[in-house]
PDB file of C-alpha atoms and ligand atoms in Angstrom:
ATOM      1  CA  MET A1365      70.497-108.159  28.114  1.00 89.00           C
ATOM      2  CA  ARG A1366      73.989-108.228  27.458  1.00 93.00           C
ATOM      3  CA  ASN A1367      75.704-104.931  29.106  1.00 97.00           C
ATOM      4  CA  VAL A1368      79.420-104.197  28.476  1.00 98.00           C
ATOM      5  CA  VAL A1369      81.983-101.845  30.026  1.00 98.00           C
ATOM      6  CA  LEU A1370      84.874-101.240  27.789  1.00 98.00           C
ATOM      7  CA  MET A1371      88.101 -99.752  29.469  1.00 96.00           C
ATOM      8  CA  GLY A1372      91.367 -98.600  28.109  1.00 94.00           C
ATOM      9  CA  PRO A1373      93.710 -95.684  27.962  1.00 91.00           C
ATOM     10  CA  PRO A1374      93.042 -92.984  25.097  1.00 86.00           C
ATOM     11  CA  GLY A1375      94.291 -94.316  21.898  1.00 86.00           C
ATOM     12  CA  SER A1376      93.753 -97.878  22.826  1.00 92.00           C
ATOM     13  CA  GLY A1377      91.362 -98.267  20.076  1.00 90.00           C
ATOM     14  CA  LYS A1378      88.420 -98.297  22.578  1.00 93.00           C
ATOM     15  CA  GLY A1379      86.093 -96.032  20.350  1.00 91.00           C
ATOM     16  CA  THR A1380      86.732 -98.015  17.283  1.00 91.00           C
ATOM     17  CA  GLN A1381      86.244-101.375  18.937  1.00 96.00           C
ATOM     18  CA  ALA A1382      83.149-100.188  20.764  1.00 96.00           C
ATOM     19  CA  SER A1383      81.440 -99.208  17.427  1.00 94.00           C
ATOM     20  CA  ARG A1384      82.332-102.417  15.820  1.00 96.00           C
ATOM     21  CA  LEU A1385      81.257-104.610  18.823  1.00 97.00           C
ATOM     22  CA  SER A1386      78.114-102.767  19.529  1.00 96.00           C
ATOM     23  CA  GLU A1387      77.067-103.117  15.859  1.00 96.00           C
ATOM     24  CA  SER A1388      77.930-106.931  15.566  1.00 95.00           C
ATOM     25  CA  PHE A1389      76.178-107.634  18.897  1.00 96.00           C
ATOM     26  CA  GLY A1390      73.340-105.169  18.434  1.00 97.00           C
ATOM     27  CA  LEU A1391      74.164-103.111  21.537  1.00 97.00           C
ATOM     28  CA  GLU A1392      73.455 -99.520  22.073  1.00 97.00           C
ATOM     29  CA  HIS A1393      76.633 -97.692  22.036  1.00 96.00           C
ATOM     30  CA  VAL A1394      77.084 -95.235  24.721  1.00 97.00           C
ATOM     31  CA  SER A1395      80.187 -93.048  24.282  1.00 96.00           C
ATOM     32  CA  THR A1396      80.295 -90.329  26.931  1.00 96.00           C
ATOM     33  CA  GLY A1397      83.112 -88.451  24.582  1.00 93.00           C
ATOM     34  CA  GLU A1398      80.944 -88.631  21.676  1.00 94.00           C
ATOM     35  CA  ILE A1399      77.817 -87.273  23.794  1.00 95.00           C
ATOM     36  CA  LEU A1400      80.007 -84.444  25.056  1.00 96.00           C
ATOM     37  CA  ARG A1401      81.317 -83.531  21.657  1.00 94.00           C
ATOM     38  CA  ALA A1402      77.857 -83.435  20.186  1.00 94.00           C
ATOM     39  CA  ALA A1403      76.788 -81.135  23.178  1.00 95.00           C
ATOM     40  CA  VAL A1404      79.796 -78.762  22.329  1.00 96.00           C
ATOM     41  CA  ARG A1405      78.765 -78.801  18.482  1.00 95.00           C
ATOM     42  CA  GLY A1406      75.180 -78.201  19.139  1.00 96.00           C
ATOM     43  CA  HIS A1407      75.865 -75.339  21.713  1.00 96.00           C
ATOM     44  CA  SER A1408      73.790 -76.838  24.280  1.00 95.00           C
ATOM     45  CA  GLU A1409      73.972 -75.683  28.051  1.00 94.00           C
ATOM     46  CA  LEU A1410      76.070 -78.758  28.628  1.00 94.00           C
ATOM     47  CA  GLY A1411      78.102 -78.010  25.575  1.00 96.00           C
ATOM     48  CA  LEU A1412      79.003 -74.454  26.737  1.00 96.00           C
ATOM     49  CA  LYS A1413      79.892 -75.857  30.235  1.00 96.00           C
ATOM     50  CA  VAL A1414      82.283 -78.535  28.961  1.00 97.00           C
ATOM     51  CA  GLU A1415      83.875 -77.185  25.812  1.00 97.00           C
ATOM     52  CA  SER A1416      87.245 -75.671  27.363  1.00 96.00           C
ATOM     53  CA  ILE A1417      87.455 -78.851  29.712  1.00 96.00           C
ATOM     54  CA  LEU A1418      87.465 -81.195  26.516  1.00 94.00           C
ATOM     55  CA  ALA A1419      89.969 -79.012  24.629  1.00 92.00           C
ATOM     56  CA  ALA A1420      92.446 -78.990  27.654  1.00 89.00           C
ATOM     57  CA  GLY A1421      92.109 -82.931  27.888  1.00 83.00           C
ATOM     58  CA  GLU A1422      90.833 -82.440  31.625  1.00 87.00           C
ATOM     59  CA  LEU A1423      87.800 -84.486  32.936  1.00 92.00           C
ATOM     60  CA  VAL A1424      84.314 -83.007  33.015  1.00 97.00           C
ATOM     61  CA  PRO A1425      83.175 -82.965  36.786  1.00 97.00           C
ATOM     62  CA  ASP A1426      81.691 -86.079  38.165  1.00 97.00           C
ATOM     63  CA  ASP A1427      78.493 -84.444  39.181  1.00 97.00           C
ATOM     64  CA  LEU A1428      77.630 -83.646  35.568  1.00 96.00           C
ATOM     65  CA  MET A1429      78.812 -86.920  34.338  1.00 98.00           C
ATOM     66  CA  MET A1430      76.720 -88.820  36.775  1.00 97.00           C
ATOM     67  CA  VAL A1431      73.531 -86.862  35.843  1.00 95.00           C
ATOM     68  CA  LEU A1432      74.336 -87.672  32.163  1.00 96.00           C
ATOM     69  CA  ILE A1433      75.009 -91.338  32.718  1.00 97.00           C
ATOM     70  CA  ARG A1434      72.150 -92.023  35.021  1.00 96.00           C
ATOM     71  CA  GLU A1435      69.652 -90.386  32.401  1.00 94.00           C
ATOM     72  CA  THR A1436      71.306 -92.180  29.527  1.00 95.00           C
ATOM     73  CA  LEU A1437      71.448 -95.962  30.990  1.00 96.00           C
ATOM     74  CA  ALA A1438      67.927 -95.464  32.397  1.00 95.00           C
ATOM     75  CA  THR A1439      66.909 -94.906  28.642  1.00 94.00           C
ATOM     76  CA  VAL A1440      69.038 -97.518  27.037  1.00 94.00           C
ATOM     77  CA  SER A1441      68.451-100.235  29.415  1.00 92.00           C
ATOM     78  CA  VAL A1442      64.532-100.336  28.594  1.00 90.00           C
ATOM     79  CA  GLY A1443      64.075-103.177  25.881  1.00 88.00           C
ATOM     80  CA  GLY A1444      66.966-103.502  23.471  1.00 87.00           C
ATOM     81  CA  ALA A1445      69.604-106.209  23.421  1.00 93.00           C
ATOM     82  CA  GLY A1446      71.950-104.279  25.821  1.00 96.00           C
ATOM     83  CA  TRP A1447      74.388-101.448  25.966  1.00 97.00           C
ATOM     84  CA  LEU A1448      78.202-100.902  25.583  1.00 98.00           C
ATOM     85  CA  LEU A1449      79.773 -98.110  27.698  1.00 98.00           C
ATOM     86  CA  ASP A1450      82.700 -96.444  26.325  1.00 96.00           C
ATOM     87  CA  GLY A1451      84.463 -93.694  28.149  1.00 94.00           C
ATOM     88  CA  PHE A1452      82.883 -94.199  31.437  1.00 97.00           C
ATOM     89  CA  PRO A1453      83.819 -94.522  34.218  1.00 98.00           C
ATOM     90  CA  ARG A1454      86.944 -92.439  34.324  1.00 95.00           C
ATOM     91  CA  THR A1455      87.449 -91.652  37.899  1.00 97.00           C
ATOM     92  CA  LYS A1456      86.777 -93.606  41.547  1.00 97.00           C
ATOM     93  CA  PRO A1457      83.610 -91.647  42.114  1.00 98.00           C
ATOM     94  CA  GLN A1458      82.088 -92.409  38.652  1.00 98.00           C
ATOM     95  CA  ALA A1459      82.890 -96.251  39.262  1.00 98.00           C
ATOM     96  CA  GLU A1460      81.134 -96.223  42.504  1.00 98.00           C
ATOM     97  CA  GLY A1461      78.281 -94.170  41.015  1.00 98.00           C
ATOM     98  CA  LEU A1462      78.147 -96.786  38.098  1.00 98.00           C
ATOM     99  CA  VAL A1463      77.760 -99.714  40.579  1.00 98.00           C
ATOM    100  CA  GLU A1464      75.075 -97.817  42.286  1.00 98.00           C
ATOM    101  CA  VAL A1465      73.075 -96.653  39.156  1.00 97.00           C
ATOM    102  CA  LEU A1466      73.110-100.225  37.958  1.00 97.00           C
ATOM    103  CA  GLU A1467      71.751-101.501  41.427  1.00 96.00           C
ATOM    104  CA  ASP A1468      69.064 -98.833  41.230  1.00 96.00           C
ATOM    105  CA  LEU A1469      67.890 -99.809  37.924  1.00 94.00           C
ATOM    106  CA  GLY A1470      67.976-103.574  38.783  1.00 94.00           C
ATOM    107  CA  ILE A1471      70.718-104.388  36.166  1.00 93.00           C
ATOM    108  CA  GLU A1472      73.178-107.199  36.880  1.00 91.00           C
ATOM    109  CA  ALA A1473      76.903-107.114  36.568  1.00 94.00           C
ATOM    110  CA  PRO A1474      78.185-105.946  33.065  1.00 97.00           C
ATOM    111  CA  THR A1475      81.025-107.544  31.447  1.00 97.00           C
ATOM    112  CA  VAL A1476      84.020-105.372  31.991  1.00 98.00           C
ATOM    113  CA  VAL A1477      86.700-105.645  29.308  1.00 98.00           C
ATOM    114  CA  GLU A1478      89.812-103.587  29.469  1.00 97.00           C
ATOM    115  CA  ILE A1479      92.043-103.180  26.498  1.00 97.00           C
ATOM    116  CA  VAL A1480      95.853-103.042  27.331  1.00 95.00           C
ATOM    117  CA  VAL A1481      98.274-101.072  25.129  1.00 92.00           C
ATOM    118  CA  PRO A1482     101.563 -99.627  26.346  1.00 88.00           C
ATOM    119  CA  ASP A1483     102.280 -95.834  26.519  1.00 82.00           C
ATOM    120  CA  GLU A1484     104.658 -95.229  23.648  1.00 81.00           C
ATOM    121  CA  GLU A1485     102.307 -97.031  21.281  1.00 87.00           C
ATOM    122  CA  ILE A1486      99.560 -94.667  22.327  1.00 87.00           C
ATOM    123  CA  VAL A1487     101.220 -91.291  21.943  1.00 82.00           C
ATOM    124  CA  GLU A1488     102.303 -92.414  18.416  1.00 78.00           C
ATOM    125  CA  ARG A1489      98.957 -93.473  17.662  1.00 84.00           C
ATOM    126  CA  LEU A1490      97.205 -90.193  18.812  1.00 83.00           C
ATOM    127  CA  SER A1491      99.337 -87.460  17.867  1.00 82.00           C
ATOM    128  CA  GLY A1492      97.516 -86.026  14.944  1.00 73.00           C
ATOM    129  CA  ARG A1493      95.166 -88.769  14.087  1.00 86.00           C
ATOM    130  CA  LEU A1494      92.025 -87.616  12.074  1.00 93.00           C
ATOM    131  CA  THR A1495      88.426 -87.886  13.224  1.00 93.00           C
ATOM    132  CA  CYS A1496      85.404 -87.414  11.159  1.00 94.00           C
ATOM    133  CA  ASP A1497      82.961 -84.468  12.498  1.00 93.00           C
ATOM    134  CA  LYS A1498      79.757 -86.747  11.996  1.00 92.00           C
ATOM    135  CA  ALA A1499      80.389 -90.113  13.576  1.00 88.00           C
ATOM    136  CA  SER A1500      83.805 -89.876  15.220  1.00 88.00           C
ATOM    137  CA  HIS A1501      85.084 -92.339  12.874  1.00 91.00           C
ATOM    138  CA  VAL A1502      89.069 -92.580  13.161  1.00 89.00           C
ATOM    139  CA  THR A1503      91.316 -92.678  10.343  1.00 91.00           C
ATOM    140  CA  ALA A1504      95.270 -92.934  10.768  1.00 85.00           C
ATOM    141  CA  LYS A1505      97.033 -89.706   9.837  1.00 82.00           C
ATOM    142  CA  GLY A1506      99.221 -91.369   7.066  1.00 82.00           C
ATOM    143  CA  ASP A1507      96.027 -92.267   5.255  1.00 85.00           C
ATOM    144  CA  ALA A1508      94.407 -88.830   4.785  1.00 92.00           C
ATOM    145  CA  LYS A1509      94.601 -85.240   5.753  1.00 92.00           C
ATOM    146  CA  GLU A1510      92.410 -82.667   7.305  1.00 93.00           C
ATOM    147  CA  GLY A1511      89.220 -81.816   5.375  1.00 95.00           C
ATOM    148  CA  ASP A1512      89.220 -85.092   3.541  1.00 96.00           C
ATOM    149  CA  PRO A1513      85.775 -86.748   3.415  1.00 96.00           C
ATOM    150  CA  CYS A1514      85.565 -89.506   5.931  1.00 95.00           C
ATOM    151  CA  PRO A1515      86.184 -93.047   4.145  1.00 94.00           C
ATOM    152  CA  GLU A1516      83.283 -94.533   6.269  1.00 94.00           C
ATOM    153  CA  CYS A1517      80.667 -91.850   6.107  1.00 94.00           C
ATOM    154  CA  ASP A1518      79.807 -88.558   4.676  1.00 94.00           C
ATOM    155  CA  GLY A1519      81.378 -86.577   7.377  1.00 95.00           C
ATOM    156  CA  ALA A1520      84.775 -84.664   6.989  1.00 96.00           C
ATOM    157  CA  LEU A1521      87.869 -85.398   8.676  1.00 96.00           C
ATOM    158  CA  TYR A1522      89.406 -83.089  11.282  1.00 93.00           C
ATOM    159  CA  ILE A1523      92.186 -83.191  14.071  1.00 90.00           C
ATOM    160  CA  ARG A1524      90.663 -83.327  17.419  1.00 88.00           C
ATOM    161  CA  ALA A1525      91.422 -80.132  19.761  1.00 85.00           C
ATOM    162  CA  ASP A1526      92.657 -82.731  22.197  1.00 81.00           C
ATOM    163  CA  ASP A1527      94.829 -84.742  19.888  1.00 84.00           C
ATOM    164  CA  THR A1528      97.766 -82.629  20.046  1.00 82.00           C
ATOM    165  CA  PRO A1529     101.011 -84.088  21.448  1.00 78.00           C
ATOM    166  CA  GLU A1530     100.817 -82.048  24.626  1.00 81.00           C
ATOM    167  CA  THR A1531      97.222 -82.716  25.383  1.00 85.00           C
ATOM    168  CA  VAL A1532      97.758 -86.326  24.620  1.00 84.00           C
ATOM    169  CA  ARG A1533     100.412 -86.496  27.281  1.00 84.00           C
ATOM    170  CA  ASN A1534      98.044 -84.681  29.663  1.00 86.00           C
ATOM    171  CA  ARG A1535      95.175 -87.038  28.879  1.00 86.00           C
ATOM    172  CA  LEU A1536      97.667 -89.953  29.488  1.00 87.00           C
ATOM    173  CA  ASN A1537      98.539 -88.431  32.908  1.00 89.00           C
ATOM    174  CA  VAL A1538      94.874 -87.933  33.742  1.00 87.00           C
ATOM    175  CA  PHE A1539      94.353 -91.521  32.793  1.00 89.00           C
ATOM    176  CA  ARG A1540      97.047 -92.917  35.079  1.00 89.00           C
ATOM    177  CA  ALA A1541      95.947 -90.613  38.048  1.00 94.00           C
ATOM    178  CA  LYS A1542      92.264 -90.933  37.942  1.00 91.00           C
ATOM    179  CA  THR A1543      91.071 -93.819  35.535  1.00 92.00           C
ATOM    180  CA  GLU A1544      93.336 -96.651  36.910  1.00 92.00           C
ATOM    181  CA  PRO A1545      91.637 -96.037  40.437  1.00 96.00           C
ATOM    182  CA  ALA A1546      88.166 -96.206  38.540  1.00 97.00           C
ATOM    183  CA  LYS A1547      89.303 -99.492  37.091  1.00 95.00           C
ATOM    184  CA  ALA A1548      90.292-100.700  40.508  1.00 95.00           C
ATOM    185  CA  GLU A1549      87.037 -99.828  41.925  1.00 97.00           C
ATOM    186  CA  LEU A1550      85.064-101.824  39.283  1.00 97.00           C
ATOM    187  CA  ALA A1551      87.290-104.809  39.769  1.00 97.00           C
ATOM    188  CA  ARG A1552      86.483-104.882  43.614  1.00 97.00           C
ATOM    189  CA  ASN A1553      82.797-105.175  42.432  1.00 97.00           C
ATOM    190  CA  TRP A1554      82.977-107.083  39.131  1.00 96.00           C
ATOM    191  CA  PRO A1555      85.367-109.307  37.206  1.00 94.00           C
ATOM    192  CA  VAL A1556      87.622-107.252  34.892  1.00 96.00           C
ATOM    193  CA  VAL A1557      88.825-109.121  31.724  1.00 97.00           C
ATOM    194  CA  GLN A1558      92.226-107.918  30.139  1.00 97.00           C
ATOM    195  CA  VAL A1559      92.640-108.139  26.459  1.00 98.00           C
ATOM    196  CA  ASN A1560      95.634-107.359  24.393  1.00 97.00           C
ATOM    197  CA  GLY A1561      94.985-104.277  22.132  1.00 96.00           C
ATOM    198  CA  LEU A1562      98.054-104.747  19.878  1.00 95.00           C
ATOM    199  CA  GLY A1563      97.641-105.807  16.379  1.00 92.00           C
ATOM    200  CA  ARG A1564      95.392-105.499  13.646  1.00 92.00           C
ATOM    201  CA  PRO A1565      91.991-103.830  14.700  1.00 92.00           C
ATOM    202  CA  ALA A1566      89.867-106.770  13.307  1.00 95.00           C
ATOM    203  CA  ASP A1567      92.107-109.081  15.717  1.00 97.00           C
ATOM    204  CA  VAL A1568      91.431-106.993  18.444  1.00 97.00           C
ATOM    205  CA  THR A1569      87.741-107.312  17.792  1.00 98.00           C
ATOM    206  CA  GLN A1570      87.987-110.778  17.698  1.00 98.00           C
ATOM    207  CA  ARG A1571      89.527-111.255  20.917  1.00 98.00           C
ATOM    208  CA  ILE A1572      86.888-109.081  22.734  1.00 98.00           C
ATOM    209  CA  ALA A1573      84.114-110.788  20.777  1.00 97.00           C
ATOM    210  CA  GLY A1574      85.450-114.116  22.031  1.00 97.00           C
ATOM    211  CA  VAL A1575      85.241-112.712  25.700  1.00 96.00           C
ATOM    212  CA  LEU A1576      81.591-111.597  25.288  1.00 96.00           C
ATOM    213  CA  GLU A1577      80.591-114.813  23.714  1.00 94.00           C
ATOM    214  CA  ALA A1578      82.420-116.940  26.483  1.00 91.00           C
ATOM    215  CA  GLU A1579      80.273-114.841  29.077  1.00 81.00           C
ATOM    216  CA  HIS A1580      77.003-115.911  27.649  1.00 69.00           C
TER     217      HIS A1580
HETATM  218  P1  ADP B 382      89.423 -90.496  24.607  1.00 67.33           P
HETATM  219  O1  ADP B 382      89.202 -91.787  25.226  1.00 67.33           O
HETATM  220  O2  ADP B 382      90.097 -90.652  23.167  1.00 67.33           O
HETATM  221  O3  ADP B 382      90.274 -89.740  25.437  1.00 67.33           O
HETATM  222  P2  ADP B 382      86.649 -89.577  24.615  1.00 67.33           P
HETATM  223  O4  ADP B 382      86.070 -89.465  23.253  1.00 67.33           O
HETATM  224  O5  ADP B 382      86.271 -90.881  25.357  1.00 67.33           O
HETATM  225  O6  ADP B 382      88.096 -89.933  24.199  1.00 67.33           O
HETATM  226  O7  ADP B 382      86.552 -88.512  25.600  1.00 67.33           O
HETATM  227  C1  ADP B 382      87.001 -87.238  25.123  1.00 67.33           C
HETATM  228  C2  ADP B 382      86.876 -86.159  26.259  1.00 67.33           C
HETATM  229  O8  ADP B 382      85.635 -86.075  26.918  1.00 67.33           O
HETATM  230  C3  ADP B 382      87.678 -86.500  27.469  1.00 67.33           C
HETATM  231  O9  ADP B 382      89.168 -86.111  27.259  1.00 67.33           O
HETATM  232  C4  ADP B 382      86.989 -85.744  28.750  1.00 67.33           C
HETATM  233  O10 ADP B 382      87.382 -84.320  28.690  1.00 67.33           O
HETATM  234  C5  ADP B 382      85.514 -85.857  28.211  1.00 67.33           C
HETATM  235  N1  ADP B 382      84.894 -87.191  28.937  1.00 67.33           N
HETATM  236  C6  ADP B 382      84.554 -88.352  28.212  1.00 67.33           C
HETATM  237  N2  ADP B 382      83.971 -89.126  29.165  1.00 67.33           N
HETATM  238  C7  ADP B 382      84.157 -88.611  30.449  1.00 67.33           C
HETATM  239  C8  ADP B 382      84.064 -89.038  31.590  1.00 67.33           C
HETATM  240  N3  ADP B 382      83.526 -90.300  31.833  1.00 67.33           N
HETATM  241  N4  ADP B 382      84.443 -88.222  32.747  1.00 67.33           N
HETATM  242  C9  ADP B 382      84.969 -87.052  32.729  1.00 67.33           C
HETATM  243  N5  ADP B 382      85.036 -86.498  31.109  1.00 67.33           N
HETATM  244  C10 ADP B 382      84.723 -87.225  30.190  1.00 67.33           C
END
């Protein structure tokens, strides 16, 4: 099995890269943001609990996230080529929890890749970007408008409630305060490989694919 943890700030292209890489390596794409948004859309018990948290760009409490990730990883670790985790861990306790869950499941160290992008570039990329309501494909704001069909599937494009400039800034602050320590915690346990996130998406995919191939 090949298991990957993809880290990087909001707007680093993490979701896009996660979709492409999981497809080309045949990995199960586990996006915690996508699982949570699907729960909100489906008005499930979890969805009702997390809707306002997501809209404010805050983090869902660690205990809820740990239940979700333990269940999900137990399922996707049976058979299959492996998984790619996108959006988790986001806090130090989640990082500690992840190390523990993998130990419990008898899974060896995953490959941890961090996509590195400067802040100014992130605010520019995220403010007003368009996301599809079916599979979270992302389209640049210059290329389409709200309500247009998704170029990649039969979904429709909308602006995520947490992609407004104020919420973007809040998400970046949350990232600095909470997710940097999560990365440090992973680095204490496993090697973390940094990859430059600037340039064309296809180039970034190539860089990360090179890292994954070198690991196996
Ligand atoms: P982005 O990486 O662009 O911020 P995601 O789709 O990964 O977007 O996450 C969207 C939102 O879902 C986050 O802002 C947060 O509210 C919630 N979320 C996702 N993953 C986690 C997590 N591991 N812990 C807590 N909240 C999470």
